[in-house]
Every structure is written in C-alpha cells, then in structure tokens.
Coordinates of C-alpha atoms in Angstrom, one line a residue:
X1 CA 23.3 -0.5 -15.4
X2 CA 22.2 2.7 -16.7
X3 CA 22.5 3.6 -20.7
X4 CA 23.9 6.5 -19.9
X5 CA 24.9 6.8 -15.8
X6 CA 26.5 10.3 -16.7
X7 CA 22.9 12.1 -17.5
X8 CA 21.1 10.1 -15.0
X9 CA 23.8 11.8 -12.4
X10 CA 23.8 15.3 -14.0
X11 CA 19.8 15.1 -13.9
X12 CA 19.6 14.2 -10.0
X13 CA 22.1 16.5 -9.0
X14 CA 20.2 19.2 -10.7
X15 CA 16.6 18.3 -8.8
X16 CA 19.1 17.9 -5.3
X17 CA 20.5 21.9 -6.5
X18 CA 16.5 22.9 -6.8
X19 CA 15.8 21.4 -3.6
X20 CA 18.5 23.0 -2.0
X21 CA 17.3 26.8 -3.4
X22 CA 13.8 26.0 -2.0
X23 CA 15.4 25.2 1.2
X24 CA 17.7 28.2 0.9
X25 CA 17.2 30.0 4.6
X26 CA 17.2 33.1 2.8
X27 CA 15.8 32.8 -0.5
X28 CA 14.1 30.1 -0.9
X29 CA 10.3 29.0 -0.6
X30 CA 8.5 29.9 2.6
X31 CA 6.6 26.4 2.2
X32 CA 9.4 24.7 2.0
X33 CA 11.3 25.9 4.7
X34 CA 8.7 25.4 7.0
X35 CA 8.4 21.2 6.5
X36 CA 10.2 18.9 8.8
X37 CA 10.5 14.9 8.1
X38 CA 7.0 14.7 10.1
X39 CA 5.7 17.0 7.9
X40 CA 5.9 15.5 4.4
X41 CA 5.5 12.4 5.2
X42 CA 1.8 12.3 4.4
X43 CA 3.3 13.7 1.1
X44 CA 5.3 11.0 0.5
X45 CA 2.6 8.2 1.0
X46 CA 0.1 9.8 -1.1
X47 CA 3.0 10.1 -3.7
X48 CA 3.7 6.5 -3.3
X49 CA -0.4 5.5 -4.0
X50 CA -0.6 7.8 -7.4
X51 CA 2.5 5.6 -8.3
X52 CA 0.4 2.7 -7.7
X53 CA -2.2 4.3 -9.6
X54 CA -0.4 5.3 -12.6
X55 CA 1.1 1.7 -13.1
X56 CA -2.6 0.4 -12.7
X57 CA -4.1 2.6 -15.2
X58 CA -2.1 5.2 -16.5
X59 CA 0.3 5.7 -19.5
X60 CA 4.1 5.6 -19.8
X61 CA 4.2 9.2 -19.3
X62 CA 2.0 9.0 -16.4
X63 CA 4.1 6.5 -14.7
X64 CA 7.3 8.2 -15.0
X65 CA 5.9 11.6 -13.7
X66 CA 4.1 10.0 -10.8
X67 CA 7.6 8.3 -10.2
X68 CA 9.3 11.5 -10.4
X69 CA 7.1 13.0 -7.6
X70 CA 7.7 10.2 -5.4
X71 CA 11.9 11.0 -5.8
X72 CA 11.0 14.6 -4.6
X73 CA 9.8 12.9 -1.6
X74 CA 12.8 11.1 -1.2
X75 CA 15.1 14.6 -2.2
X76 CA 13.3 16.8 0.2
X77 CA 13.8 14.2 3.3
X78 CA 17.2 14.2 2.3
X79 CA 17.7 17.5 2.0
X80 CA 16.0 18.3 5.6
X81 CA 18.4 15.5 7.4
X82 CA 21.5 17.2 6.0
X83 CA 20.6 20.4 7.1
X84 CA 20.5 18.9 10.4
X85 CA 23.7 16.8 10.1
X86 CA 22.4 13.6 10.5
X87 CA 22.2 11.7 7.1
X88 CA 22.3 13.1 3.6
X89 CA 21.1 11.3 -0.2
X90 CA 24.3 9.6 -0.2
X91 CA 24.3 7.9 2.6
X92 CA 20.4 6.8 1.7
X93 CA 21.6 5.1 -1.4
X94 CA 24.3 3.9 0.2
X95 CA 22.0 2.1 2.5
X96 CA 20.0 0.4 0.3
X97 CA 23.1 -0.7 -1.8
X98 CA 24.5 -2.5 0.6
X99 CA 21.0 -3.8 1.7
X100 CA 20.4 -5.4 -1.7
X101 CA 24.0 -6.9 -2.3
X102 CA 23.4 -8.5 1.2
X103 CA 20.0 -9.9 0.9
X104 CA 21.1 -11.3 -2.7
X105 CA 24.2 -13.6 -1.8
X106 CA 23.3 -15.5 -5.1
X107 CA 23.9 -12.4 -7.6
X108 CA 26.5 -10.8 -5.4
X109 CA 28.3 -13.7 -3.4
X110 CA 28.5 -17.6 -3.7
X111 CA 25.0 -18.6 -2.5
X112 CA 22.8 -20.7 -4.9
X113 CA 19.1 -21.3 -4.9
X114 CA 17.4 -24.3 -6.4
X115 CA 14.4 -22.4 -7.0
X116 CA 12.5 -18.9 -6.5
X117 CA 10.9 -20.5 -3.2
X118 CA 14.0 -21.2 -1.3
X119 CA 15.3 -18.2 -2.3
X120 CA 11.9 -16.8 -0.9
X121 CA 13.2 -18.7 2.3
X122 CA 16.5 -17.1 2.3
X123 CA 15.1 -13.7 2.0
X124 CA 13.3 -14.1 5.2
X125 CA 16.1 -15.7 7.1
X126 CA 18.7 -12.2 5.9
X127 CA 15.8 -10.1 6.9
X128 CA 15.0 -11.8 10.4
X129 CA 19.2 -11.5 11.4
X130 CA 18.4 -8.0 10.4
X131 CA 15.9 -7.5 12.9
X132 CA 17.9 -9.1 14.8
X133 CA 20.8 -6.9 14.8
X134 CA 18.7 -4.0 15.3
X135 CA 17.6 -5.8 18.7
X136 CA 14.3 -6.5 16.8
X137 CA 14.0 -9.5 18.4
X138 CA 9.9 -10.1 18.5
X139 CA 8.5 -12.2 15.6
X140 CA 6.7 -9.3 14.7
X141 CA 8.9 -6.6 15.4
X142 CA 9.6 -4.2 12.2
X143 CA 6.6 -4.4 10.8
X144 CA 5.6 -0.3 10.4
X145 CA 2.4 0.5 12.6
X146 CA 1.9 3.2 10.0
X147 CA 1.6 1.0 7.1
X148 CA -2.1 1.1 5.9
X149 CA -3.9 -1.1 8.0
X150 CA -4.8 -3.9 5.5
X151 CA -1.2 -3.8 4.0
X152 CA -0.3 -4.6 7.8
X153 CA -2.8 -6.9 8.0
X154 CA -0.7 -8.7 5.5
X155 CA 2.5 -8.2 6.8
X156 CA 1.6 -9.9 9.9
X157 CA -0.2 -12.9 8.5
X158 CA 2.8 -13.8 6.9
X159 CA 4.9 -13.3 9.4
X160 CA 3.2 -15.3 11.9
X161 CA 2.9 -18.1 8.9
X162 CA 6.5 -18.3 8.7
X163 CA 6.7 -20.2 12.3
X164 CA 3.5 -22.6 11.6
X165 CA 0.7 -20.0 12.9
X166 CA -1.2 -20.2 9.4
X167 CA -4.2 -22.7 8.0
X168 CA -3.0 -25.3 5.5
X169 CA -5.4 -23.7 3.0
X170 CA -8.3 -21.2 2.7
X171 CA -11.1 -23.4 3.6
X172 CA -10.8 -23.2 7.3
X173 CA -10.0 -19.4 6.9
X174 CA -13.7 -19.2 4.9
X175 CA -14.9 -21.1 8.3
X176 CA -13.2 -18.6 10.2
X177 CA -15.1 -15.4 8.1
X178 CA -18.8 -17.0 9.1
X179 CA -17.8 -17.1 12.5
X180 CA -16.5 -13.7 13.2
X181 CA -19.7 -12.5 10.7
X182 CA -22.2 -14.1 13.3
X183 CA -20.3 -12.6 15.7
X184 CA -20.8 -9.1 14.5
X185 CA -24.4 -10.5 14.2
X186 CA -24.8 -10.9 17.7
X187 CA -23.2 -7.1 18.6
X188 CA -26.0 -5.3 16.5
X189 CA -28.4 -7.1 17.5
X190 CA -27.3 -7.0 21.0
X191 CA -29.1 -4.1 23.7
X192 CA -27.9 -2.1 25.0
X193 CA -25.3 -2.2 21.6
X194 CA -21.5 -1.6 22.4
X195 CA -19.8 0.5 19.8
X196 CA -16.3 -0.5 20.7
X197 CA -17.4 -4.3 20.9
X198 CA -18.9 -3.9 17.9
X199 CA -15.6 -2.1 16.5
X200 CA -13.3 -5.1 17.7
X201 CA -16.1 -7.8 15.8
X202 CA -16.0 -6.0 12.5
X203 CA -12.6 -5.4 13.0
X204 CA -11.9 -9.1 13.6
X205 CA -14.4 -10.0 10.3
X206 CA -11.9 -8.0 8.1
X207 CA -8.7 -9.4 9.6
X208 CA -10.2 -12.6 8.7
X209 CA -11.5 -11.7 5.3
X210 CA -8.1 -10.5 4.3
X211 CA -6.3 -13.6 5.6
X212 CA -8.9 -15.5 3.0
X213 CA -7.7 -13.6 0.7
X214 CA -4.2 -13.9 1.0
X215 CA -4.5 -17.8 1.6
X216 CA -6.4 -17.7 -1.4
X217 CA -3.6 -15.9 -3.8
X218 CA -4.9 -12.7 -3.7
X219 CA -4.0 -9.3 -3.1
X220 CA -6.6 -8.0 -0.8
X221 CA -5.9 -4.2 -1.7
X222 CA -5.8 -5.0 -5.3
X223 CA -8.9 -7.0 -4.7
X224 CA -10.6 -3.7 -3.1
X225 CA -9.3 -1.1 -5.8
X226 CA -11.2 -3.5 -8.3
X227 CA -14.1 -3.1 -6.2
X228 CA -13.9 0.6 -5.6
X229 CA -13.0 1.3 -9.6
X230 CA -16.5 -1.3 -10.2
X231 CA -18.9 0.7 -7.6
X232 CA -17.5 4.0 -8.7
X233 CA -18.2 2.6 -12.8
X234 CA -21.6 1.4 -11.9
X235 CA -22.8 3.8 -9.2
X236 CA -21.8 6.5 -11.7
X237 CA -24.3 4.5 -14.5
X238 CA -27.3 4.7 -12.0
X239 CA -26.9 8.7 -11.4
X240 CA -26.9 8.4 -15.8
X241 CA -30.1 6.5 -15.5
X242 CA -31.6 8.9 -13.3
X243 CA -30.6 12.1 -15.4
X244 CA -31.8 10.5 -18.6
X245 CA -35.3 9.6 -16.9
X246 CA -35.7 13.4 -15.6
X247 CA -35.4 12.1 -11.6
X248 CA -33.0 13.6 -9.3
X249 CA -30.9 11.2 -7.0
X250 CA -32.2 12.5 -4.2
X251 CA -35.9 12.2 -5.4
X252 CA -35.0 8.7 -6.7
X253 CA -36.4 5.3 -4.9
X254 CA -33.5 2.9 -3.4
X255 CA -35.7 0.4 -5.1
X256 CA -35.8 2.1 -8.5
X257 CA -31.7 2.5 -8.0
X258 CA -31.4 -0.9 -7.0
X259 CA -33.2 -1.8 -10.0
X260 CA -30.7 -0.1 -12.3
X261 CA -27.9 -1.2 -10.3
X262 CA -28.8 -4.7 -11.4
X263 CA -29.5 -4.0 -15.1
X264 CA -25.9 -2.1 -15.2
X265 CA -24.6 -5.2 -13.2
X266 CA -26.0 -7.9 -16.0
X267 CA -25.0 -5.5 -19.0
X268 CA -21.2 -5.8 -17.6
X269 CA -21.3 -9.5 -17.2
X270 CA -22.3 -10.1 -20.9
X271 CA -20.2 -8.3 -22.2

C-alpha cells in the first residue's frame, strides 16, 4: 500500500485534469486533439522500451521519468475512450484489479502453492480459462501479433511447451540452428536465388536461434541489447582508431578495421 495514497490520488487526478485541457475541443492542444487510440500507440511502445532502457542503464531519476511517460500513455488512451463513451481510467484499473486478485488465489483467496513452479503452473491454467472465456479457445490464441517479433517468438515457444511441443533441453535445439543455417546455405547459393525462400530460411534460423536461447535460460532480447550496446562500444573504438591515425572511415581498409576490431575485442576481454 501506498505511504501516502492521498498524494498519490491528488497527483493523478492532476495529470488526468491536464490531459483533459489538452483534449479540451476548444482550448486545448491542436496535437492532441487530433490522436485517436491508433494513433499513439506507437507512442506508447516506444515509451514502454525507454522504460526498459532506463531500468537497464539509467539512474533513479531516469527511471521514474521514463515511467512517468509511459502513465501519459496510459492517461491519454483513457482520456480518448471516455470521450467516446466507451471505457474511462477507472474502469482500466478496475480491470486489472480484479485481474490480479483472480490470478493470485494464494494472496487473495484459499489456494496454496508448494513452490514458485506450481504456482507458475497455476498461473497458466487462470490465464488459459481466461482465454477461454473470451472464446480464445486456440492454444495460441491471445498472443498479440503486434508484439515485437522476437518477444512473440517467445510467447509462442512457451506456449506450445506447455502441451509437450518443446525439446527436453537445448542440445537438440543447437542441432536444430545448424540445420536451418545450411538451409539458408543452400538458398544463397541457389540460382536463380529466391528472395522470399530465402526470407522464410533466415526467418526459420532465428526462430530457432531464439528457441536456443530460451531453452538455454536466456532472454534473447536481453541477449541482443548486450550485443547491440558491445558493437555500438567497439564499432565506436574503431572510428577512434581511425581519427587518431589521420584516416577517414570511408578511406579506411575493412582489413585495417578488422584489425582494430580485434585489438579493441582482446583489450575488453582482459580487462
């Protein structure tokens, strides 16, 4: 519960009353008035990834405006739905109240798990007579085809585990990675070379490299951030190199680059 419930109502009520004066039809902003729910919700996503980032890297402070973006998002859609008379902010947290309270009988009700695994289990179960009731009844239905594609990836790996379509660990997943890497092996090397053939290949090679990953503990998107954040830190050392030696990138030899790719590379694993 909140230290102090009273301020934390007074201060969302006051971001609700500057939503509604940018949505005001008369007054308010002219980019405001103009978004729908379709809109902002690129908005909203990209919100949700500088939360992500702020957690990974930034301070306290960053973190809590990055968070306080992300609530706009949240505001705004509100705001736009009770205009049209169809939902309002109160009836979004009532939603997710009552979601939470139901899919944690053993807080809220008499349910007891032994252990965070079958509580895991139970999870899953609530959620699937969820789906359920929303005449979800595929085992895949619910997962959003707008989620980023390897966070879907994911989403339906595991669901497909949960009824026994899944390795019993990553080893015949690694098999799985050489095969569908010959296979986009064969499609560039093949003549005349199909594009979308070689697009379904190199799509099936990540699908598989992210199900190693997950098989093997590990957050594939975390996993590429790390790699992103590395190439950026190193790539950014080789354009250094260059600069200090008088060459300009573009005048620079991929071997030469390579070359200082590598000594940047050994420098970081000493360390």
């Amino acid at each position: 519960m909140s230290k102090n419930p009273d301020k934390a109502e007074k201060s969302l009520r006051a971001l609700m009353d500057v939503m509604a004066a940018l949505r005001h039809p008369e007054e308010g902003c002219a980019w405001d008035l103009k978004q729908d729910h379709a809109s902002i919700a690129p908005y909203t996503i990209e919100e949700a990834y500088e939360v992500a980032e702020a957690i990974e890297g930034g301070t306290a402070e960053d973190i809590r405006d990055e968070l306080g973006d992300l609530l706009l998002q949240v505001v705004f859609q509100a705001r736009i739905a009770e205009e049209a008379g169809t939902f309002d902010f109160a009836a979004i947290a009532d939603s997710i109240t009552a979601k939470m309270i139901r899919r944690h009988p053993h807080i809220f009700g008499e349910a007891s798990y032994r252990n965070e695994a079958e509580q895991r289990e139970a999870w899953e179960e609530i959620k699937a007579a969820e789906r359920k009731d929303k005449n979800e009844g595929g085992l895949l239905d619910g997962i959003a085809s707008a989620l980023p594609p390897m966070t879907r990836a994911v989403k339906l790996q595991k669901r497909a585990a949960r009824v026994g379509f899944d390795w019993d660990d990553p080893e015949p997943v690694l098999a799985k990675v050489g095969e569908e890497l010959n296979e986009v092996a064969s499609e560039l090397a093949a003549s005349p070379r199909s594009d979308d053939r070689l697009a379904d290949e190199i799509g099936d090679l990540l699908f598989a490299v992210i199900n190693l990953a997950r098989k093997s503990g590990v957050d594939p998107d975390a996993a590429l951030r790390r790699t992103n954040g590395k190439f950026t830190r190193r790539f950014n050392g080789v354009v250094s190199r260059a600069r200090s030696e008088g060459i300009s990138m573009e005048d620079a030899e991929l071997d030469q680059m390579e070359a200082w790719w590598t000594e940047i590379k050994q420098a970081e694993k000493s360390r």
